[in-house]
Each structure stands twice: as structure tokens, then as C-alpha cells.
Short mmCIF file of C-alpha atoms and ligand atoms in Angstrom, two decimals:
data_model
loop_
_atom_site.label_atom_id
_atom_site.label_comp_id
_atom_site.label_asym_id
_atom_site.label_seq_id
_atom_site.Cartn_x
_atom_site.Cartn_y
_atom_site.Cartn_z
CA MET A 1 0.24 0.27 0.05
CA PHE A 2 2.61 2.49 1.17
CA LYS A 3 4.46 1.32 -2.01
CA THR A 4 1.78 2.41 -4.04
CA VAL A 5 1.20 5.60 -2.63
CA LEU A 6 4.81 6.45 -3.00
CA LEU A 7 4.57 5.31 -6.69
CA PHE A 8 1.56 7.45 -7.28
CA THR A 9 2.57 10.47 -5.28
CA LEU A 10 5.75 10.31 -7.58
CA CYS A 11 4.09 10.31 -10.62
CA PHE A 12 2.01 12.73 -9.44
CA SER A 13 4.41 15.08 -8.78
CA PHE A 14 7.01 14.11 -11.36
CA SER A 15 4.09 15.30 -14.23
CA LEU A 16 3.61 18.97 -12.15
CA ALA A 17 6.74 18.85 -11.30
CA LYS A 18 8.12 20.40 -14.79
CA HIS A 19 6.34 23.66 -14.46
CA GLU A 20 6.03 24.00 -11.23
CA HIS A 21 9.17 26.58 -11.40
CA TYR A 22 7.06 29.03 -12.57
CA ASP A 23 4.04 28.77 -9.32
CA GLY A 24 2.92 31.97 -8.45
CA TYR A 25 5.88 33.89 -11.21
CA VAL A 26 3.91 36.80 -12.57
CA VAL A 27 5.20 39.16 -15.70
CA TYR A 28 4.58 42.75 -15.70
CA LYS A 29 4.25 44.79 -18.51
CA ILE A 30 6.53 48.12 -18.26
CA THR A 31 6.49 51.36 -19.76
CA VAL A 32 8.82 53.69 -19.67
CA SER A 33 8.70 57.88 -20.80
CA ASP A 34 12.91 58.54 -21.90
CA LYS A 35 15.80 56.85 -22.18
CA GLN A 36 16.94 57.22 -18.73
CA GLN A 37 13.58 55.80 -17.15
CA ALA A 38 14.92 53.05 -18.85
CA GLU A 39 18.05 52.88 -18.06
CA ARG A 40 16.96 52.94 -14.33
CA VAL A 41 14.17 50.09 -14.96
CA TYR A 42 16.87 48.05 -16.29
CA ALA A 43 19.82 48.57 -13.72
CA LEU A 44 16.64 47.93 -11.21
CA GLU A 45 16.11 44.12 -13.00
CA ASN A 46 19.35 43.69 -12.97
CA GLU A 47 20.02 44.18 -9.56
CA LEU A 48 17.21 42.07 -8.45
CA LEU A 49 18.48 39.18 -10.94
CA PHE A 50 14.75 39.37 -12.72
CA ASP A 51 14.48 37.82 -15.87
CA VAL A 52 14.61 40.44 -18.76
CA TRP A 53 11.90 39.05 -21.31
CA SER A 54 12.19 42.41 -23.26
CA TYR A 55 13.63 45.95 -22.59
CA ALA A 56 11.50 48.70 -22.31
CA ALA A 57 12.11 51.29 -24.70
CA PRO A 58 10.41 54.77 -24.99
CA SER A 59 8.23 53.75 -27.81
CA ILE A 60 8.42 49.77 -26.89
CA PRO A 61 7.26 48.25 -23.70
CA GLY A 62 9.03 45.98 -22.20
CA LEU A 63 8.22 42.26 -20.39
CA VAL A 64 9.99 41.32 -17.25
CA LEU A 65 9.26 37.98 -15.10
CA VAL A 66 9.09 38.16 -11.37
CA PRO A 67 9.08 35.79 -8.91
CA GLY A 68 6.08 36.14 -6.63
CA PRO A 69 7.52 37.56 -3.46
CA MET A 70 9.46 40.28 -5.08
CA ARG A 71 6.33 41.55 -6.58
CA GLU A 72 5.48 44.19 -3.78
CA ARG A 73 8.62 45.16 -4.27
CA PHE A 74 9.38 45.77 -7.62
CA GLN A 75 5.98 47.49 -7.79
CA THR A 76 7.67 50.23 -5.14
CA GLU A 77 10.89 50.03 -6.87
CA VAL A 78 9.39 51.12 -10.55
CA GLY A 79 7.10 53.30 -8.89
CA ASN A 80 10.13 55.09 -7.50
CA ILE A 81 11.20 55.89 -10.54
CA GLY A 82 8.64 57.06 -12.22
CA ALA A 83 7.63 54.08 -15.35
CA GLN A 84 4.07 52.55 -15.34
CA TYR A 85 3.66 48.94 -14.89
CA GLU A 86 0.91 46.65 -15.40
CA LEU A 87 0.53 43.13 -14.80
CA GLN A 88 0.60 41.15 -17.80
CA VAL A 89 0.18 37.30 -16.81
CA ASP A 90 -0.49 37.00 -13.03
CA ASN A 91 0.17 33.23 -13.26
CA VAL A 92 2.90 32.17 -15.32
CA LYS A 93 3.06 28.36 -14.62
CA GLU A 94 -0.57 28.49 -16.01
CA VAL A 95 0.83 29.92 -19.56
CA VAL A 96 3.39 27.62 -20.12
CA GLU A 97 1.43 24.56 -19.26
CA LEU A 98 -1.51 25.92 -22.19
CA GLU A 99 1.95 25.98 -24.63
CA GLU A 100 2.44 22.28 -23.78
CA LYS A 101 -0.64 21.64 -24.25
CA LEU A 102 -1.22 23.97 -27.85
CA LEU A 103 1.86 21.96 -28.13
CA THR A 104 1.08 18.71 -27.73
CA THR A 105 -2.54 18.48 -29.08
CA ALA A 106 -0.96 20.14 -32.20
CA ALA A 107 1.74 17.45 -32.87
CA SER A 108 -0.78 14.76 -32.35
CA ARG A 109 -2.29 15.71 -35.31
CA SER A 110 0.88 16.64 -37.17
CA LYS A 111 0.88 15.08 -40.79
CA LYS A 112 4.16 13.63 -41.96
CA ARG A 113 5.58 15.16 -44.43
CA PRO A 114 8.21 12.64 -46.25
CA GLY A 115 11.82 13.89 -46.50
CA ARG A 116 10.56 17.24 -44.70
CA LEU A 117 10.19 18.18 -41.23
CA SER A 118 6.90 19.53 -40.34
CA PHE A 119 5.92 22.71 -39.39
CA ASP A 120 3.47 22.24 -36.45
CA LYS A 121 5.54 21.48 -34.05
CA ILE A 122 8.97 22.63 -32.25
CA HIS A 123 11.72 19.42 -33.30
CA ARG A 124 14.04 18.59 -30.98
CA TYR A 125 17.89 18.52 -31.38
CA ALA A 126 17.83 14.51 -32.46
CA GLU A 127 15.17 15.17 -35.00
CA VAL A 128 16.99 18.10 -36.34
CA ASN A 129 20.02 16.44 -36.36
CA SER A 130 18.83 13.19 -38.29
CA PHE A 131 17.02 15.58 -40.84
CA LEU A 132 20.31 17.67 -41.33
CA ASP A 133 22.46 13.90 -42.03
CA ASP A 134 19.15 12.88 -44.25
CA LEU A 135 19.71 16.33 -46.74
CA ALA A 136 23.00 15.59 -46.78
CA GLU A 137 22.50 12.07 -48.10
CA LYS A 138 20.32 13.14 -50.69
CA TYR A 139 20.92 16.36 -51.75
CA ASP A 140 24.75 17.13 -53.76
CA THR A 141 25.06 20.74 -52.55
CA VAL A 142 24.36 19.90 -48.61
CA THR A 143 26.92 19.20 -45.92
CA VAL A 144 26.87 19.06 -42.48
CA VAL A 145 29.46 20.25 -40.18
CA SER A 146 30.32 20.28 -36.51
CA ALA A 147 31.35 22.97 -35.23
CA GLY A 148 32.75 21.25 -31.77
CA LYS A 149 31.04 20.45 -29.13
CA SER A 150 28.62 22.03 -26.93
CA PHE A 151 29.93 22.25 -22.96
CA GLU A 152 27.40 18.85 -22.56
CA GLY A 153 29.02 16.98 -25.50
CA ARG A 154 26.52 17.90 -28.07
CA ASP A 155 27.74 18.50 -31.54
CA ILE A 156 27.29 22.03 -32.74
CA ARG A 157 25.90 21.05 -36.38
CA TYR A 158 25.86 23.37 -38.96
CA LEU A 159 24.66 22.93 -42.47
CA LYS A 160 26.30 24.17 -45.39
CA ILE A 161 24.44 24.59 -48.79
CA SER A 162 26.55 25.12 -51.98
CA THR A 163 26.17 24.45 -55.85
CA THR A 164 30.39 24.41 -55.71
CA ASN A 165 30.93 23.05 -52.68
CA PHE A 166 32.57 26.18 -50.76
CA GLN A 167 35.41 26.29 -53.36
CA ASP A 168 33.88 29.51 -55.66
CA THR A 169 36.38 31.93 -53.78
CA ASN A 170 33.83 34.44 -55.60
CA LYS A 171 30.62 33.50 -54.11
CA PRO A 172 29.22 35.44 -51.39
CA VAL A 173 28.62 33.90 -47.89
CA ILE A 174 25.12 34.18 -46.34
CA MET A 175 25.00 32.94 -42.34
CA LEU A 176 22.27 32.22 -40.67
CA GLN A 177 21.50 30.84 -36.98
CA SER A 178 18.91 30.37 -34.41
CA LEU A 179 18.69 29.66 -30.78
CA LEU A 180 21.63 31.08 -29.55
CA HIS A 181 19.23 31.88 -26.64
CA ALA A 182 17.76 28.53 -25.56
CA ARG A 183 14.31 29.44 -24.82
CA GLU A 184 13.41 30.87 -27.99
CA TRP A 185 12.02 28.31 -29.55
CA VAL A 186 10.18 30.08 -32.41
CA THR A 187 13.18 30.89 -34.23
CA LEU A 188 13.77 27.27 -35.14
CA PRO A 189 11.52 27.20 -38.31
CA VAL A 190 12.96 30.12 -39.49
CA THR A 191 15.88 28.14 -39.75
CA LEU A 192 14.40 25.30 -40.99
CA TYR A 193 12.31 26.80 -43.33
CA ALA A 194 15.02 28.59 -45.09
CA ILE A 195 16.97 25.08 -45.67
CA GLU A 196 13.87 23.66 -47.05
CA LYS A 197 13.53 26.62 -49.59
CA LEU A 198 17.17 26.27 -50.52
CA VAL A 199 17.81 22.53 -50.47
CA ILE A 200 14.81 20.91 -51.61
CA ASP A 201 12.19 23.19 -52.89
CA ILE A 202 14.41 25.48 -54.49
CA THR A 203 12.09 28.68 -54.75
CA ASP A 204 15.00 30.84 -55.42
CA ARG A 205 17.53 29.34 -58.16
CA ASP A 206 19.61 32.03 -57.86
CA LEU A 207 20.22 32.64 -54.31
CA VAL A 208 21.39 28.73 -54.55
CA ASP A 209 23.33 29.25 -57.28
CA ASN A 210 25.08 32.21 -56.43
CA ILE A 211 25.50 32.42 -52.45
CA ASP A 212 26.86 29.70 -50.37
CA TRP A 213 24.71 29.33 -47.39
CA ILE A 214 25.95 28.53 -43.50
CA ILE A 215 22.66 27.52 -41.42
CA LEU A 216 22.57 26.68 -38.29
CA PRO A 217 19.63 25.53 -36.43
CA ILE A 218 20.52 24.69 -32.89
CA ALA A 219 23.19 27.31 -31.45
CA ASN A 220 22.78 26.43 -27.77
CA PRO A 221 21.91 22.67 -28.04
CA ASP A 222 22.33 22.23 -24.12
CA GLY A 223 20.13 25.06 -23.07
CA TYR A 224 18.10 24.43 -25.63
CA GLU A 225 16.90 20.82 -24.62
CA PHE A 226 17.36 21.93 -21.25
CA SER A 227 14.22 24.21 -21.83
CA HIS A 228 12.01 21.26 -23.01
CA GLU A 229 13.54 18.86 -20.38
CA HIS A 230 13.10 20.76 -17.25
CA ILE A 231 12.71 24.95 -17.20
CA ARG A 232 11.07 26.72 -19.98
CA PHE A 233 12.54 29.95 -19.67
CA TRP A 234 16.25 28.88 -19.94
CA ARG A 235 17.91 31.19 -21.82
CA LYS A 236 21.34 30.59 -21.33
CA THR A 237 24.13 27.34 -21.65
CA ARG A 238 24.15 24.44 -19.72
CA SER A 239 27.87 25.26 -18.22
CA THR A 240 29.26 25.13 -14.83
CA GLY A 241 31.72 26.57 -12.52
CA HIS A 242 31.13 29.46 -12.34
CA THR A 243 30.38 29.69 -8.75
CA ILE A 244 31.81 27.50 -5.81
CA THR A 245 28.63 25.65 -5.18
CA ASN A 246 27.49 25.60 -9.21
CA LEU A 247 24.07 27.08 -7.72
CA CYS A 248 24.08 28.99 -10.79
CA VAL A 249 24.90 27.57 -13.99
CA GLY A 250 25.06 28.62 -17.48
CA VAL A 251 26.13 31.42 -19.58
CA ASP A 252 24.17 34.52 -21.66
CA LEU A 253 25.87 33.65 -24.74
CA ASN A 254 25.01 36.63 -26.37
CA ARG A 255 26.88 38.90 -23.83
CA ASN A 256 30.05 36.17 -24.03
CA PHE A 257 31.38 37.25 -27.45
CA ASP A 258 34.33 39.92 -27.64
CA TYR A 259 32.74 43.17 -28.80
CA ASN A 260 32.65 46.00 -25.34
CA PHE A 261 33.17 42.29 -23.49
CA GLY A 262 31.52 42.89 -20.04
CA ARG A 263 30.74 46.71 -20.51
CA TRP A 264 26.68 46.16 -20.16
CA SER A 265 26.31 42.75 -19.18
CA SER A 266 26.39 41.23 -15.25
CA ASP A 267 29.36 39.57 -13.92
CA ILE A 268 27.25 37.91 -11.60
CA ALA A 269 26.30 34.17 -12.23
CA CYS A 270 23.02 34.18 -11.53
CA SER A 271 22.65 36.71 -13.78
CA GLU A 272 20.08 35.58 -17.03
CA ALA A 273 23.03 38.54 -18.86
CA TYR A 274 26.08 36.79 -17.03
CA HIS A 275 28.83 37.04 -19.26
CA GLY A 276 31.15 34.46 -18.54
CA LYS A 277 34.24 34.37 -17.08
CA GLY A 278 35.86 35.77 -20.23
CA PRO A 279 34.98 36.76 -24.07
CA PHE A 280 34.35 33.00 -25.39
CA SER A 281 34.89 31.92 -22.73
CA GLU A 282 31.77 28.82 -23.77
CA PRO A 283 32.53 26.64 -26.50
CA GLU A 284 29.12 27.56 -28.01
CA SER A 285 30.02 30.71 -28.50
CA GLN A 286 33.41 29.76 -29.63
CA ALA A 287 32.23 27.61 -32.30
CA VAL A 288 30.27 30.67 -33.77
CA ARG A 289 33.27 32.58 -33.65
CA ASN A 290 35.23 30.28 -35.79
CA ILE A 291 32.34 29.48 -38.61
CA VAL A 292 32.36 33.13 -39.43
CA LEU A 293 36.42 33.22 -38.87
CA GLU A 294 36.75 30.64 -41.63
CA HIS A 295 34.80 32.35 -44.07
CA LEU A 296 35.22 36.27 -43.27
CA ASN A 297 36.40 37.48 -46.37
CA ARG A 298 33.35 36.21 -48.02
CA MET A 299 30.84 36.24 -45.24
CA GLU A 300 28.54 39.31 -47.02
CA LEU A 301 25.24 39.03 -44.25
CA TYR A 302 25.16 37.78 -40.27
CA PHE A 303 21.42 37.09 -39.60
CA ASP A 304 20.67 35.74 -35.61
CA VAL A 305 17.68 35.13 -35.11
CA HIS A 306 16.14 35.69 -31.84
CA SER A 307 12.53 36.14 -30.25
CA TYR A 308 10.87 38.20 -29.67
CA GLY A 309 10.12 42.11 -30.47
CA SER A 310 9.14 42.86 -34.81
CA ILE A 311 12.64 44.30 -34.49
CA ILE A 312 16.01 44.02 -36.50
CA LEU A 313 18.50 45.59 -34.84
CA TYR A 314 22.18 46.40 -35.98
CA GLY A 315 25.20 47.49 -34.66
CA PHE A 316 26.89 48.91 -32.53
CA GLY A 317 25.38 47.80 -28.69
CA ASP A 318 27.20 50.72 -27.78
CA GLY A 319 24.97 52.85 -29.53
CA ILE A 320 28.06 54.01 -31.91
CA LEU A 321 26.97 53.04 -35.53
CA PRO A 322 29.29 51.37 -38.29
CA PRO A 323 30.65 53.17 -41.14
CA ASN A 324 28.20 51.53 -43.34
CA GLY A 325 25.43 52.40 -40.87
CA LEU A 326 23.23 53.90 -43.61
CA THR A 327 23.90 50.85 -45.15
CA LEU A 328 22.61 48.39 -42.68
CA ASN A 329 19.39 50.41 -42.18
CA LEU A 330 18.51 50.98 -45.39
CA VAL A 331 18.70 46.53 -45.67
CA GLY A 332 17.00 46.43 -42.86
CA VAL A 333 14.39 48.29 -44.09
CA LYS A 334 14.04 45.95 -46.71
CA MET A 335 14.13 43.03 -45.09
CA ALA A 336 11.22 44.44 -42.12
CA GLN A 337 8.88 45.99 -45.63
CA ALA A 338 9.59 41.73 -47.08
CA ILE A 339 8.06 40.50 -44.17
CA ASP A 340 5.45 43.26 -43.10
CA ALA A 341 3.96 42.73 -46.41
CA VAL A 342 2.80 39.13 -45.45
CA LYS A 343 2.90 38.71 -41.84
CA TRP A 344 -0.11 37.96 -39.45
CA PRO A 345 -2.29 41.86 -39.89
CA SER A 346 -2.68 41.01 -35.96
CA LYS A 347 1.31 41.70 -35.77
CA PRO A 348 2.36 45.11 -35.47
CA ASN A 349 5.10 46.19 -38.41
CA TYR A 350 8.70 45.59 -37.77
CA LEU A 351 10.85 48.13 -36.13
CA VAL A 352 14.65 48.90 -37.51
CA GLY A 353 17.60 50.41 -35.66
CA ASN A 354 21.03 50.23 -33.84
CA LEU A 355 20.63 47.95 -30.73
CA GLY A 356 22.30 50.72 -28.69
CA LEU A 357 20.04 53.49 -29.28
CA THR A 358 17.06 51.62 -29.86
CA PHE A 359 17.32 49.91 -26.39
CA SER A 360 20.03 49.97 -23.57
CA ASN A 361 23.61 49.50 -24.55
CA VAL A 362 24.28 46.04 -24.73
CA SER A 363 27.82 44.72 -25.14
CA GLY A 364 29.10 41.26 -26.14
CA THR A 365 26.55 40.33 -28.63
CA ALA A 366 27.42 37.91 -31.06
CA MET A 367 25.73 40.65 -34.20
CA ASP A 368 28.17 43.28 -32.61
CA TYR A 369 31.07 41.12 -32.73
CA VAL A 370 30.49 39.65 -36.51
CA GLN A 371 29.95 43.36 -37.40
CA GLY A 372 33.10 44.22 -35.40
CA ILE A 373 35.65 42.00 -37.36
CA GLY A 374 34.70 43.11 -40.84
CA VAL A 375 31.16 41.27 -41.90
CA PRO A 376 29.25 44.06 -44.06
CA LEU A 377 25.84 43.07 -43.00
CA SER A 378 25.18 42.14 -39.37
CA TYR A 379 21.78 41.56 -37.79
CA ILE A 380 19.70 40.67 -34.67
CA HIS A 381 16.40 39.47 -35.86
CA GLU A 382 13.82 39.88 -33.20
CA MET A 383 10.64 37.55 -34.41
CA PRO A 384 7.42 39.03 -33.48
CA ALA A 385 5.96 38.14 -29.53
CA HIS A 386 3.30 35.52 -29.83
CA ASN A 387 -0.32 36.02 -28.71
CA ASN A 388 -2.41 33.50 -29.61
CA GLU A 389 -6.32 33.99 -30.02
CA ASN A 390 -7.57 34.99 -26.52
CA ASN A 391 -4.22 36.82 -25.77
CA SER A 392 -2.69 34.01 -23.00
CA LEU A 393 0.64 32.71 -24.92
CA THR A 394 2.83 35.85 -24.34
CA GLY A 395 6.71 36.46 -25.18
CA THR A 396 7.96 33.83 -26.81
CA LEU A 397 5.91 31.24 -25.46
CA VAL A 398 5.11 29.72 -29.00
CA ASP A 399 1.61 29.56 -30.72
CA PRO A 400 1.60 26.14 -32.83
CA ASN A 401 -0.64 28.16 -35.55
CA TYR A 402 2.36 30.49 -35.90
CA ILE A 403 5.17 27.86 -36.68
CA GLU A 404 4.88 27.77 -40.59
CA GLN A 405 3.69 31.09 -40.69
CA ALA A 406 7.15 32.23 -38.50
CA GLY A 407 9.31 30.37 -41.30
CA TYR A 408 7.51 31.73 -44.42
CA GLU A 409 7.20 35.49 -43.35
CA THR A 410 10.91 35.52 -42.12
CA TRP A 411 12.11 33.75 -45.08
CA GLU A 412 11.11 36.71 -47.20
CA GLY A 413 13.14 38.77 -45.13
CA ILE A 414 15.92 36.97 -46.12
CA ASN A 415 15.29 36.61 -49.19
CA VAL A 416 15.31 40.51 -49.53
CA GLY A 417 18.41 40.36 -47.65
CA ALA A 418 19.94 37.87 -49.96
CA ARG A 419 18.95 39.45 -53.06
CA TRP A 420 20.81 42.95 -51.85
CA VAL A 421 23.88 40.70 -51.11
CA LEU A 422 24.18 39.38 -54.53
CA GLN A 423 23.85 43.04 -56.64
CA ASN A 424 26.43 44.71 -54.28
CA ALA A 425 28.25 42.41 -52.55
CA ARG A 426 31.85 43.48 -51.45
CA ARG A 427 33.57 42.08 -54.99
CA ASN A 428 31.27 43.78 -56.85
CA LYS A 429 33.01 47.07 -55.80
CA HIS A 430 36.40 45.79 -56.96
ZN1 ZN B 501 17.75 36.25 -28.07
#
């Protein structure tokens, strides 16, 4: 009897345990009226080690995840700053459970697409890996490469797509990347959709013939798997050794690159914006760096997909524009317009801007590093936030109905960026 009860209790707590972490957590929407307020709110969120889902900027409200017991203190201090707060989600556990239910239901009705991955679910690391292997076996244009191992030993795998096996040094290289931040699940269909268009459908023959593509779908595999298995909003890597007790795990990869390293990130291991022990301390950021360095003389466009905010950002995170700032803005606007033309009417139009000027100053991003070492066009692409019909899903949570659309609409933007590269690549100017 005791055994039965114990077993029942264990099973019951196991099924509940997954999202129990978020019981009582709330999400606040923060509205600021000027940049100074934005900076003070961000400093407060950092000091309290909160998980900032999106920065509040004068024209863009931000979202922040707050543990229940911290609510009153946070409200008082935000009030003292003069910013506005509004409760967006009153129990985060419930919305995470809702997302899981919606995704599970959608997946149970999923139709097989022979030779392809479906766009009604968020595929796991192993599924993506076998898809990449299948493509490499079937298509001459495709090679699968490992850029090294993650902290936990997973291969960081990317696809090279080329009609000339990367041997034609006159071709520009474009790199697409998703899931540098583990929880940003909806970025995965963006790179998978691009792969499908470039390898299987070949809807744009000129883009396949004249460009060498590098596509890295899961840049942070350890964090990604952890976000599926344990903590939904896990953002960082899973590396240890940052504190004596290993109480706080992981590094924010998008603060770990060597550009202004450490200036506007956190040196506290428990922070969501912890930058790590030094630039490129993480094998995952080393992997991205090594890919870019290998193709630096030919890489024209680097496109790092994140979630969320409906915004295309370019360097630098300190608010200083690169010498080609106007071009970065121009191409960013062209990509944004192409997405806006096919986006769901319920989603806002894309904004385009400099990272540091649009939000607070940020340091150590992959985008800044890649721009800084000489790739002409380097972007952070923030996908739209997800709000399902009754508005209960928000932030990085995924509405299964949006998965295919996420891939489709973003591809329209990537397509325009690639065409701009074809017409204006550095080689054409010599
Ligand atoms: Zn991100």
C-alpha cells in the first residue's frame, strides 16, 4: 500500500514538477517615458536578478518575469522611478502549461511530410540532427559540419549549402543562425524553413547558385534541450564552474562575444545576462566565432534570429554606428518591409534600428562581434511576440498555428537581404 501511494505520489509530482518552477511567477509590462527611466528600470531588474524578457524603451514596452514574493518590492521601486507597470500574466505556470497543451495537441495531429520536417511542432535537437543528415545524404548541395562540442558534449551542427562545395571564392557567404538563446523556440522554424527553400524546393534558383549558405539551427543545444526537459524559459548555456557551489549555471551567449565584453552585461553568475568568465569562455560562442572567421573574407550577411520584439537590430550595442550604418539601416528596412507585406495583420510592423540607441547599451553580442570583425551586414532579428486568440500566450511562448508562418514570413525578409547581397557584395565593388 505504502509503495503504491509512494509510486502514485512520485508519478503525480513528476508530471506536475515540470512547470512547478513557475508557480506564482508573474509577468509585468513596463512602460517608460524616456531613456533615463529605461536605464533605471533595467538597472533595477539586473540588481534584483530578474529575467528580462524584453527591454522597455521609450516607444516599446518591456516585459519582465518576477517571482511572486518580489512583486511588492518591484512595484514600489518601479513606481519610484516614475515608470508604469501593468500585470501581463498573473501565474506563469498556467501559461507554460497552456503552451505545452497546445503544442502537444498540434503535434498529435501532425501530418508526416516525407523527406521534410513538419511545421506544426517545435522539433528537438535529435530530430533536427537526423533531418540534416538525411539532407546531406540526398542532396549534393548539402554538407553537415560539426563546429565543435557544447559544454555537455553535443555537436554544434550546421549545414553548408553550395552548388560549388564552397570552392568558388567569388561567391558571397550568408550565415543564418537560431537558438543562441535556448528558450526562443520559434526561431528554429525560421532556419528550417530557409533550409527547405534552399535545398528541397529551390524556389529561388539564383540564391542557391550564386551564394554559399551556412545555416546553424541550434546554436545552444544544451540550453535548448534543457528548456524542453526542465525549465521552459532557460536562456543561457548549461556550463558549470561559475560559482563554488554551482548554484548558478550557464552563460548568456549573446553577452559572451568579444565586443565591448563586460561593459553592459552582468558578472554575477546567477544573472540571466551573465557574460561568463571572459570573452569566448563558452564552447558554443567559440563555435560561432570559428565559423565566421573561416569564411570572413566572403561573408556578407550574418542573420542571428531571436525572439521577440518584431525588430531588426544592427550594431553597435554601444550606440555607435558602424561606418556603413546607413546601408545597414537601408537593408534592414527592405527586409522589414518584405516581412510586413506578408505578416499576420495582428502582428505589429517591424521596427529597424541600432541596438544601443533603440534599447539600452548592450555588450558582447554575436551580432556586434561579427560586424566588428568586418562582415558588412550583421543583424539581430527579433521575431514577433506570440499572442494566441485569447491573448494568454506571450513573449517567447509558441502558438503552434504560427510556426509555419514564422518560417514563411521571415524567409521573405532573408530573401530580400540575400538579393541585396547579390547585387551589392564587396566583390562587385572591386
Ligand atoms: Zn535572444
